[in-house]
Amino acid sequence: MTNPITSTLDAGQQKIAGDALQGTVVDLIDLSLIAKQAHWNVIRRNFRSVHLALDELVTAAREFTDSAAERATAIGVSPDGRSATVSTTAGTKGFGEGWTKDDQVIAAVVDNLAAVIDRLRSRIADTEAADPVTQDLLISITARLEQLHWMWQAQVD
């Protein structure tokens, strides 16, 4: 099918912004899945606080995923959030299976947030000249994820 959504960006700008947004979509989808897996499997003394904080992370990741995907659509790029795409292109660190101690969950969340933030910062630089609107969206996502990163780190003994 021909592209039913046209862009106000030229082809080069659209490619740069589209690639940045696609990478953001898959990273955030995987981050939300990681947080949900951890949410279901966290155990030990700090279960409740970690369990609730994971819900907050899932909500943020899902909202940001939608924002990035809708921005991609707005510039004429079809976002791809299929599981096969996420599993092969996300830059997250992953999460193990089974029951996981609260301190291990915290460490995994900190590592995964750092990985996503690192990739977002690269995309912020990439989109500076190509599409400042996309860059602004990526900056706002990064700011909130960095705040969450700080809050998760503060839980480490």
Coordinates of C-alpha atoms in Angstrom, one line a residue:
M1 CA 0.0 0.0 0.0
T2 CA 1.2 3.5 -0.7
N3 CA 1.8 5.7 2.3
P4 CA -1.7 7.2 3.2
I5 CA -0.1 9.6 5.6
T6 CA 2.2 12.3 4.2
S7 CA 4.8 14.2 6.2
T8 CA 5.7 17.8 6.4
L9 CA 9.3 16.6 6.8
D10 CA 11.5 15.9 3.8
A11 CA 12.5 12.3 3.2
G12 CA 15.8 12.6 5.0
Q13 CA 14.3 14.2 8.1
Q14 CA 11.5 11.7 8.1
K15 CA 13.9 8.8 8.0
I16 CA 16.0 10.1 10.9
A17 CA 13.0 11.0 13.1
G18 CA 11.2 7.8 12.1
D19 CA 14.1 5.6 13.0
A20 CA 14.5 7.4 16.4
L21 CA 10.8 7.0 17.1
Q22 CA 10.7 3.3 16.1
G23 CA 13.6 2.5 18.3
T24 CA 11.9 4.4 21.1
V25 CA 8.7 2.4 20.6
V26 CA 10.3 -1.0 20.8
D27 CA 12.5 0.0 23.8
L28 CA 9.5 1.3 25.7
I29 CA 7.3 -1.7 24.9
D30 CA 10.0 -4.0 26.1
L31 CA 10.6 -1.9 29.2
S32 CA 6.8 -2.2 30.0
L33 CA 6.9 -5.9 29.5
I34 CA 10.0 -6.3 31.7
A35 CA 8.4 -4.2 34.5
K36 CA 5.2 -6.3 34.3
Q37 CA 7.2 -9.6 34.5
A38 CA 9.0 -8.2 37.5
H39 CA 5.7 -7.0 39.0
W40 CA 4.3 -10.5 38.9
N41 CA 7.4 -12.2 40.3
V42 CA 8.9 -9.9 42.9
I43 CA 9.2 -11.4 46.4
R44 CA 10.7 -10.6 49.8
R45 CA 10.4 -7.9 52.4
N46 CA 10.0 -4.9 50.1
F47 CA 7.5 -6.7 47.8
R48 CA 4.7 -4.2 48.2
S49 CA 6.7 -1.0 47.6
V50 CA 8.5 -2.5 44.6
H51 CA 5.3 -4.0 43.3
L52 CA 3.6 -0.6 43.3
A53 CA 6.6 1.2 41.9
L54 CA 6.6 -1.3 39.0
D55 CA 3.0 -0.4 38.2
E56 CA 4.1 3.3 38.0
L57 CA 6.9 2.4 35.6
V58 CA 4.5 0.3 33.4
T59 CA 2.1 3.1 33.2
A60 CA 4.8 5.6 32.2
A61 CA 6.3 3.3 29.6
R62 CA 3.0 2.5 28.0
E63 CA 2.0 6.2 27.8
F64 CA 5.3 7.1 26.3
T65 CA 5.1 4.2 23.8
D66 CA 1.8 5.6 22.6
S67 CA 3.2 9.1 22.3
A68 CA 6.2 8.0 20.3
A69 CA 4.1 5.7 18.0
E70 CA 1.6 8.5 17.4
R71 CA 4.4 11.0 16.6
A72 CA 5.7 8.4 14.1
T73 CA 2.3 8.1 12.5
A74 CA 2.0 11.9 12.4
I75 CA 5.2 12.1 10.3
G76 CA 4.1 9.3 8.0
V77 CA 6.0 6.5 9.5
S78 CA 4.1 3.3 10.4
P79 CA 5.2 2.2 13.9
D80 CA 6.0 -1.5 14.4
G81 CA 5.3 -2.8 17.9
R82 CA 4.9 -6.5 17.0
S83 CA 6.5 -8.9 19.4
A84 CA 9.0 -10.2 16.8
T85 CA 10.2 -6.7 16.1
V86 CA 10.4 -5.9 19.8
S87 CA 12.3 -9.1 20.6
T88 CA 14.9 -8.5 17.9
T89 CA 15.5 -4.8 18.1
A90 CA 14.9 -3.6 21.7
G91 CA 18.0 -2.3 23.5
T92 CA 16.9 -3.3 26.9
K93 CA 18.9 -5.7 29.2
G94 CA 16.0 -8.1 29.8
F95 CA 14.7 -9.8 32.9
G96 CA 15.0 -13.4 34.1
E97 CA 12.2 -15.9 34.7
G98 CA 10.6 -17.0 38.0
W99 CA 10.5 -15.5 41.4
T100 CA 12.9 -12.7 41.9
K101 CA 14.1 -11.1 45.1
D102 CA 13.2 -7.4 45.5
D103 CA 16.8 -6.3 45.4
Q104 CA 17.4 -8.2 42.2
V105 CA 14.3 -6.6 40.7
I106 CA 15.5 -3.1 41.7
A107 CA 18.9 -3.8 40.1
A108 CA 17.3 -5.1 36.9
V109 CA 15.0 -2.1 36.6
V110 CA 17.9 0.3 37.2
D111 CA 20.0 -1.4 34.5
N112 CA 17.1 -1.5 32.0
L113 CA 16.2 2.1 32.6
A114 CA 19.8 3.1 32.1
A115 CA 19.9 1.2 28.8
V116 CA 16.7 2.8 27.5
I117 CA 17.9 6.3 28.6
D118 CA 21.3 5.8 26.9
R119 CA 19.6 5.0 23.6
L120 CA 17.1 7.9 24.0
R121 CA 20.0 10.4 24.6
S122 CA 21.6 9.2 21.3
R123 CA 18.2 9.7 19.5
I124 CA 17.9 13.2 21.0
A125 CA 21.3 14.1 19.4
D126 CA 20.3 12.4 16.1
T127 CA 17.0 14.4 15.8
E128 CA 18.3 17.8 16.8
A129 CA 18.5 19.2 13.2
A130 CA 16.2 16.7 11.5
D131 CA 13.1 17.2 13.6
P132 CA 13.0 19.4 16.7
V133 CA 9.4 18.3 17.5
T134 CA 10.5 14.7 17.7
Q135 CA 13.5 15.7 19.7
D136 CA 11.3 17.6 22.2
L137 CA 9.2 14.5 22.7
L138 CA 12.3 12.4 23.2
I139 CA 13.6 14.9 25.7
S140 CA 10.4 14.8 27.8
I141 CA 10.4 11.0 27.8
T142 CA 14.0 11.0 28.8
A143 CA 13.4 13.5 31.6
R144 CA 10.7 11.3 33.2
L145 CA 12.7 8.1 32.8
E146 CA 15.7 9.7 34.4
Q147 CA 13.5 10.7 37.3
L148 CA 12.3 7.1 37.6
H149 CA 15.9 5.9 37.3
W150 CA 16.9 8.1 40.3
M151 CA 13.9 6.8 42.3
W152 CA 14.8 3.2 41.6
Q153 CA 18.4 3.7 42.5
A154 CA 17.4 5.4 45.8
Q155 CA 16.0 2.0 46.9
V156 CA 19.3 0.2 46.8
D157 CA 20.7 -0.6 50.2

